Amino acid sequence: MSNGRFTAVRKKLLTAGAVVVGLVALAAVAWPHFSDASSFKPRIVAAVKEATGRDLVIEGPARFVLFPSPRIVASDVRFANAAGGTEAQMVDVKSVSVAPAWPALLAGRLEIGELTLVRPTVVLEADANGIPNWRFAPPTSPAEGGMELRIGRLSVEDGKLSYLDPKQG
């Protein structure tokens, strides 16, 4: 192959590669705008209920974000307190960001790689018997179709935390 012909083939390959990279980048930027993350809200609410036995409410919008890492972001989220708690909500959050654990996802399991809470109000308390509200009803076993909730990393930005233990005063 002559040097001129090799240069022409190389130029065509580089152009094709640039077009492919450009299309992938365009799809990555456009995809969150055309996909509806709110359609996942019922499944997320059901998975949390199954894993914890508690209600999760996502009042605000939910959206996909790809950069700096792919995740779902939801606003105005509340997680119910244990029955008999002093507050109705154990956690009330302005914004929640959830990124999957990619190795688990590739293996067919759904796990949370990173959970970020922005401006949460968290109420931790124990009841009169000393049982803390962060102890959840055991999930049904995965063999029975249940789901085990795993969180790799938790980040909190500008939050409030209260703790009440009636036995300790």
Coordinates of N, CA and C in Angstrom, one line a residue:
M1 N 0.9 -1.2 0.0 CA 0.0 0.0 0.0 C 0.9 1.2 0.0
S2 N 0.6 2.2 -0.9 CA 1.5 3.4 -0.9 C 1.2 4.3 0.2
N3 N 2.1 5.1 0.5 CA 2.0 6.0 1.7 C 0.8 7.0 1.5
G4 N 0.5 7.4 0.3 CA -0.7 8.3 0.1 C -2.0 7.6 0.4
R5 N -2.0 6.3 -0.1 CA -3.3 5.5 0.1 C -3.4 5.2 1.6
F6 N -2.3 4.9 2.3 CA -2.4 4.6 3.8 C -2.9 5.8 4.5
T7 N -2.4 7.0 4.2 CA -2.9 8.2 4.8 C -4.4 8.5 4.6
A8 N -4.9 8.2 3.4 CA -6.3 8.4 3.1 C -7.1 7.4 3.9
V9 N -6.7 6.1 4.1 CA -7.4 5.1 4.9 C -7.4 5.6 6.3
R10 N -6.3 6.0 6.8 CA -6.1 6.5 8.2 C -7.0 7.6 8.4
K11 N -7.1 8.5 7.5 CA -8.0 9.7 7.6 C -9.4 9.3 7.7
K12 N -9.8 8.4 6.9 CA -11.2 7.9 6.9 C -11.5 7.2 8.2
L13 N -10.6 6.4 8.8 CA -10.8 5.7 10.0 C -10.9 6.7 11.2
L14 N -10.1 7.8 11.2 CA -10.1 8.8 12.2 C -11.4 9.6 12.1
T15 N -11.9 9.9 10.9 CA -13.2 10.6 10.7 C -14.3 9.7 11.2
A16 N -14.3 8.4 10.9 CA -15.4 7.5 11.4 C -15.4 7.4 12.9
G17 N -14.2 7.3 13.5 CA -14.1 7.3 14.9 C -14.6 8.5 15.6
A18 N -14.2 9.7 15.0 CA -14.7 11.0 15.6 C -16.2 11.1 15.5
V19 N -16.8 10.6 14.4 CA -18.3 10.6 14.3 C -18.9 9.7 15.3
V20 N -18.4 8.5 15.5 CA -18.9 7.6 16.5 C -18.8 8.2 17.9
V21 N -17.6 8.8 18.3 CA -17.5 9.4 19.6 C -18.4 10.6 19.7
G22 N -18.6 11.4 18.7 CA -19.5 12.5 18.7 C -21.0 12.1 18.9
L23 N -21.4 11.0 18.3 CA -22.7 10.5 18.4 C -23.0 9.9 19.8
V24 N -22.0 9.3 20.4 CA -22.1 8.7 21.7 C -22.2 9.9 22.7
A25 N -21.4 10.9 22.5 CA -21.4 12.1 23.4 C -22.7 12.8 23.3
L26 N -23.3 13.0 22.1 CA -24.6 13.6 21.9 C -25.7 12.8 22.6
A27 N -25.6 11.5 22.4 CA -26.6 10.6 23.1 C -26.6 10.7 24.6
A28 N -25.3 10.8 25.1 CA -25.2 10.9 26.6 C -25.7 12.2 27.1
V29 N -25.6 13.3 26.4 CA -26.1 14.6 26.8 C -27.6 14.7 26.6
A30 N -28.1 14.1 25.5 CA -29.5 14.2 25.2 C -30.4 13.2 26.0
W31 N -29.8 12.1 26.3 CA -30.6 11.0 27.0 C -31.4 11.4 28.2
P32 N -30.8 12.1 29.2 CA -31.5 12.5 30.4 C -32.7 13.5 30.0
H33 N -32.6 14.2 28.9 CA -33.7 15.1 28.6 C -34.9 14.4 28.0
F34 N -34.7 13.2 27.4 CA -35.7 12.5 26.7 C -36.2 11.3 27.5
S35 N -35.6 11.0 28.6 CA -36.0 9.8 29.4 C -36.7 10.4 30.6
D36 N -37.7 9.7 31.1 CA -38.5 10.1 32.3 C -38.1 9.3 33.5
A37 N -37.3 10.0 34.4 CA -36.9 9.3 35.6 C -38.1 9.2 36.6
S38 N -39.1 10.0 36.4 CA -40.2 9.9 37.3 C -41.0 8.6 37.1
S39 N -40.8 8.0 36.0 CA -41.5 6.7 35.8 C -40.9 5.6 36.7
F40 N -39.7 5.8 37.2 CA -39.1 4.9 38.2 C -39.5 5.1 39.6
K41 N -40.2 6.2 39.9 CA -40.6 6.5 41.3 C -41.4 5.3 41.9
P42 N -42.4 4.8 41.3 CA -43.2 3.7 41.9 C -42.3 2.5 42.2
R43 N -41.4 2.1 41.4 CA -40.5 1.0 41.6 C -39.5 1.3 42.8
I44 N -39.0 2.5 42.8 CA -38.1 2.8 43.9 C -38.9 2.8 45.3
V45 N -40.1 3.4 45.3 CA -40.9 3.4 46.5 C -41.2 2.0 47.0
A46 N -41.6 1.1 46.0 CA -41.9 -0.3 46.4 C -40.6 -1.0 46.9
A47 N -39.5 -0.8 46.2 CA -38.2 -1.5 46.7 C -37.8 -1.1 48.1
V48 N -38.0 0.2 48.4 CA -37.7 0.7 49.7 C -38.6 0.1 50.8
K49 N -39.9 0.1 50.4 CA -40.9 -0.5 51.3 C -40.6 -2.0 51.6
E50 N -40.3 -2.7 50.5 CA -39.9 -4.1 50.7 C -38.7 -4.3 51.5
A51 N -37.7 -3.5 51.3 CA -36.4 -3.7 52.0 C -36.5 -3.2 53.5
T52 N -37.3 -2.2 53.8 CA -37.3 -1.6 55.1 C -38.7 -1.8 55.9
G53 N -39.7 -2.0 55.2 CA -41.1 -2.1 55.8 C -41.6 -0.7 56.0
R54 N -41.0 0.3 55.5 CA -41.4 1.7 55.7 C -41.8 2.4 54.4
D55 N -42.6 3.4 54.5 CA -43.0 4.2 53.3 C -42.0 5.2 52.9
L56 N -41.8 5.4 51.7 CA -41.0 6.4 51.1 C -41.9 7.3 50.2
V57 N -41.8 8.6 50.3 CA -42.6 9.5 49.4 C -41.6 10.4 48.7
I58 N -41.8 10.4 47.4 CA -41.0 11.3 46.5 C -42.0 12.3 45.9
E59 N -42.0 13.5 46.5 CA -43.0 14.5 46.0 C -42.5 15.3 44.9
G60 N -41.2 15.6 44.9 CA -40.6 16.4 43.8 C -40.3 15.6 42.6
P61 N -39.8 16.4 41.6 CA -39.4 15.7 40.3 C -38.2 14.8 40.5
A62 N -38.1 13.8 39.6 CA -36.9 12.9 39.6 C -36.3 13.0 38.2
R63 N -35.0 13.0 38.1 CA -34.3 13.2 36.8 C -33.1 12.4 36.8
F64 N -32.7 12.0 35.6 CA -31.4 11.3 35.4 C -30.3 12.4 35.2
V65 N -29.1 12.1 35.8 CA -28.0 13.0 35.6 C -26.8 12.0 35.2
L66 N -26.1 12.4 34.2 CA -25.0 11.5 33.7 C -23.6 12.0 34.2
F67 N -23.4 13.3 34.4 CA -22.1 13.8 34.8 C -22.1 14.4 36.2
P68 N -21.2 14.2 37.0 CA -19.9 13.5 36.7 C -20.0 12.0 36.7
S69 N -21.1 11.5 37.3 CA -21.4 10.0 37.2 C -22.9 9.8 37.1
P70 N -23.3 8.7 36.4 CA -24.7 8.5 36.2 C -25.4 8.2 37.5
R71 N -26.6 8.9 37.7 CA -27.4 8.7 38.9 C -28.8 9.3 38.7
I72 N -29.6 9.0 39.6 CA -31.0 9.6 39.6 C -31.0 10.6 40.8
V73 N -31.6 11.7 40.5 CA -31.7 12.8 41.6 C -33.2 13.1 41.8
A74 N -33.7 13.1 43.0 CA -35.1 13.3 43.3 C -35.1 14.4 44.4
S75 N -36.2 15.2 44.3 CA -36.4 16.3 45.3 C -37.6 16.0 46.2
D76 N -37.5 16.6 47.4 CA -38.6 16.6 48.4 C -39.0 15.1 48.7
V77 N -38.1 14.4 49.4 CA -38.2 13.0 49.7 C -38.4 12.8 51.2
R78 N -39.3 12.0 51.6 CA -39.6 11.7 53.0 C -39.6 10.2 53.2
F79 N -39.0 9.8 54.3 CA -38.9 8.4 54.7 C -39.6 8.2 56.1
A80 N -40.6 7.4 56.2 CA -41.4 7.3 57.4 C -40.6 6.8 58.6
N81 N -41.1 7.3 59.7 CA -40.5 6.9 61.0 C -41.2 5.6 61.4
A82 N -40.6 5.0 62.4 CA -41.1 3.7 63.0 C -42.5 4.1 63.7
A83 N -43.4 3.1 63.7 CA -44.7 3.3 64.4 C -44.4 3.7 65.8
G84 N -45.2 4.7 66.2 CA -45.1 5.3 67.6 C -44.0 6.3 67.8
G85 N -43.3 6.6 66.7 CA -42.2 7.6 66.8 C -42.8 9.0 67.1
T86 N -41.9 9.9 67.6 CA -42.3 11.2 68.0 C -42.6 12.1 66.8
E87 N -41.9 11.8 65.6 CA -42.1 12.5 64.4 C -42.7 11.6 63.3
A88 N -43.4 12.1 62.4 CA -44.0 11.2 61.3 C -42.9 10.7 60.4
Q89 N -41.9 11.5 60.2 CA -40.8 11.2 59.3 C -39.5 10.9 60.0
M90 N -38.8 9.9 59.7 CA -37.5 9.6 60.2 C -36.5 10.5 59.4
V91 N -36.7 10.6 58.1 CA -35.8 11.4 57.3 C -36.7 12.3 56.3
D92 N -36.4 13.5 56.3 CA -37.0 14.5 55.3 C -35.9 15.2 54.6
V93 N -35.8 15.0 53.3 CA -34.7 15.5 52.5 C -35.1 16.4 51.4
K94 N -34.3 17.5 51.2 CA -34.5 18.4 50.1 C -34.2 17.7 48.8
S95 N -33.1 17.0 48.7 CA -32.7 16.4 47.5 C -31.9 15.1 47.8
V96 N -32.2 14.0 47.0 CA -31.5 12.8 47.2 C -30.9 12.4 45.8
S97 N -29.6 11.9 45.9 CA -28.9 11.5 44.7 C -28.5 10.0 44.9
V98 N -28.9 9.2 43.9 CA -28.6 7.8 44.1 C -27.9 7.3 42.8
A99 N -26.7 6.7 43.1 CA -25.9 6.1 42.0 C -25.8 4.6 42.2
P100 N -25.9 3.8 41.2 CA -25.8 2.4 41.3 C -24.4 1.9 41.6
A101 N -24.3 0.8 42.2 CA -23.0 0.1 42.4 C -22.8 -0.7 41.1
W102 N -21.9 -0.1 40.2 CA -21.8 -0.7 38.9 C -21.4 -2.2 38.9
P103 N -20.4 -2.6 39.7 CA -20.1 -4.1 39.7 C -21.3 -5.0 40.0
A104 N -22.1 -4.5 41.0 CA -23.3 -5.3 41.3 C -24.3 -5.3 40.2
L105 N -24.5 -4.1 39.6 CA -25.4 -4.0 38.5 C -25.1 -4.9 37.3
L106 N -23.8 -4.9 37.0 CA -23.3 -5.8 35.9 C -23.5 -7.2 36.2
A107 N -23.5 -7.6 37.5 CA -23.7 -9.0 38.0 C -25.2 -9.3 38.1
G108 N -26.1 -8.3 37.8 CA -27.5 -8.5 37.9 C -28.2 -8.2 39.2
R109 N -27.4 -7.5 40.1 CA -28.0 -7.2 41.4 C -28.1 -5.7 41.5
L110 N -29.2 -5.2 42.2 CA -29.4 -3.8 42.4 C -28.9 -3.4 43.7
E111 N -27.8 -2.6 43.8 CA -27.3 -2.1 45.0 C -27.0 -0.6 44.8
I112 N -27.0 0.2 45.9 CA -26.7 1.6 45.8 C -25.2 1.8 46.1
G113 N -24.5 2.3 45.1 CA -23.1 2.6 45.2 C -22.9 3.8 46.0
E114 N -23.7 4.9 45.8 CA -23.5 6.1 46.5 C -24.9 6.8 46.7
L115 N -25.1 7.2 47.9 CA -26.4 7.9 48.3 C -26.0 9.2 48.9
T116 N -26.5 10.3 48.3 CA -26.2 11.6 48.8 C -27.5 12.3 49.2
L117 N -27.5 12.8 50.5 CA -28.6 13.5 51.0 C -28.3 15.0 51.2
V118 N -29.1 15.8 50.5 CA -28.8 17.3 50.6 C -29.9 17.9 51.5
R119 N -29.5 18.6 52.5 CA -30.3 19.2 53.5 C -31.3 18.3 54.2
P120 N -30.9 17.2 54.7 CA -31.8 16.3 55.4 C -32.1 16.7 56.8
T121 N -33.2 16.3 57.3 CA -33.6 16.4 58.7 C -33.8 14.9 59.1
V122 N -32.9 14.5 60.0 CA -33.0 13.1 60.4 C -33.3 13.0 61.9
V123 N -34.3 12.2 62.2 CA -34.8 12.0 63.6 C -34.4 10.5 64.0
L124 N -33.5 10.4 64.9 CA -33.1 9.1 65.4 C -33.7 9.0 66.8
E125 N -34.4 7.9 67.1 CA -35.0 7.8 68.4 C -35.2 6.3 68.7
A126 N -35.3 6.0 70.0 CA -35.6 4.7 70.5 C -36.9 4.8 71.2
D127 N -37.7 3.7 71.1 CA -39.0 3.7 71.8 C -38.8 3.4 73.3
A128 N -39.9 3.2 74.0 CA -39.8 3.0 75.4 C -39.1 1.7 75.8
N129 N -39.1 0.7 74.8 CA -38.4 -0.6 75.0 C -37.0 -0.5 74.6
G130 N -36.5 0.6 74.1 CA -35.1 0.8 73.7 C -34.9 0.3 72.3
I131 N -35.9 0.1 71.5 CA -35.7 -0.4 70.1 C -35.6 0.9 69.2
P132 N -34.5 1.0 68.5 CA -34.2 2.2 67.7 C -35.0 2.2 66.4
N133 N -35.3 3.4 65.9 CA -36.1 3.6 64.7 C -35.2 3.3 63.5
W134 N -33.9 3.1 63.6 CA -33.1 2.7 62.5 C -33.0 1.2 62.3
R135 N -33.7 0.5 63.1 CA -33.8 -1.0 63.0 C -35.1 -1.2 62.2
F136 N -34.9 -1.8 61.0 CA -36.0 -2.0 60.1 C -36.6 -3.4 60.1
A137 N -37.8 -3.5 59.7 CA -38.4 -4.9 59.6 C -37.6 -5.7 58.6
P138 N -37.3 -6.9 59.0 CA -36.4 -7.7 58.1 C -37.1 -7.9 56.8
P139 N -36.3 -7.7 55.7 CA -36.8 -7.9 54.4 C -37.1 -9.4 54.1
T140 N -38.0 -9.7 53.2 CA -38.2 -11.1 52.8 C -36.9 -11.5 52.2
S141 N -36.6 -12.8 52.3 CA -35.4 -13.3 51.7 C -35.3 -13.2 50.2
P142 N -34.1 -13.0 49.6 CA -34.0 -12.9 48.2 C -34.6 -14.1 47.5
A143 N -34.5 -15.3 48.2 CA -35.0 -16.5 47.6 C -36.5 -16.4 47.4
E144 N -37.2 -15.6 48.3 CA -38.6 -15.5 48.2 C -39.0 -14.3 47.3
G145 N -38.1 -13.8 46.6 CA -38.4 -12.6 45.7 C -38.2 -11.3 46.4
G146 N -37.6 -11.3 47.6 CA -37.4 -10.1 48.4 C -36.1 -9.4 47.9
M147 N -35.8 -8.3 48.5 CA -34.6 -7.5 48.1 C -33.9 -7.1 49.3
E148 N -32.6 -7.2 49.3 CA -31.7 -6.7 50.4 C -31.2 -5.4 50.0
L149 N -31.4 -4.3 50.8 CA -30.9 -3.0 50.5 C -29.5 -2.8 51.0
R150 N -28.6 -2.5 50.1 CA -27.2 -2.3 50.4 C -26.8 -0.9 49.9
I151 N -26.1 -0.2 50.7 CA -25.6 1.2 50.4 C -24.1 1.2 50.6
G152 N -23.3 1.5 49.5 CA -21.9 1.6 49.6 C -21.4 2.8 50.3
R153 N -21.8 4.0 49.9 CA -21.3 5.2 50.5 C -22.4 6.2 50.7
L154 N -22.4 6.8 51.9 CA -23.4 7.8 52.2 C -22.8 9.1 52.4
S155 N -23.3 10.2 51.7 CA -22.8 11.5 51.9 C -24.0 12.4 52.4
V156 N -23.7 13.3 53.3 CA -24.7 14.2 53.8 C -24.2 15.6 53.7
E157 N -25.0 16.5 53.1 CA -24.7 17.9 52.9 C -25.6 18.8 53.7
D158 N -25.1 19.5 54.6 CA -25.9 20.5 55.3 C -27.2 19.9 56.0
G159 N -27.0 19.0 56.9 CA -28.1 18.3 57.5 C -28.3 18.6 58.9
K160 N -29.5 18.2 59.5 CA -29.8 18.3 60.9 C -30.1 16.9 61.4
L161 N -29.6 16.6 62.6 CA -29.8 15.3 63.2 C -30.2 15.5 64.7
S162 N -31.3 14.8 65.0 CA -31.7 14.8 66.4 C -31.8 13.3 66.9
Y163 N -31.5 13.2 68.2 CA -31.6 11.8 68.8 C -32.3 11.9 70.2
L164 N -33.2 11.0 70.3 CA -34.0 10.9 71.5 C -34.1 9.5 72.0
D165 N -33.7 9.3 73.3 CA -33.8 8.0 73.9 C -34.5 8.1 75.3
P166 N -35.7 7.8 75.4 CA -36.5 8.0 76.6 C -35.9 7.2 77.8
K167 N -35.2 6.1 77.6 CA -34.6 5.3 78.7 C -33.4 6.1 79.2
Q168 N -32.7 6.8 78.4 CA -31.5 7.5 78.9 C -31.8 8.9 79.3
G169 N -33.0 9.4 78.9 CA -33.4 10.8 79.2 C -32.7 11.8 78.2

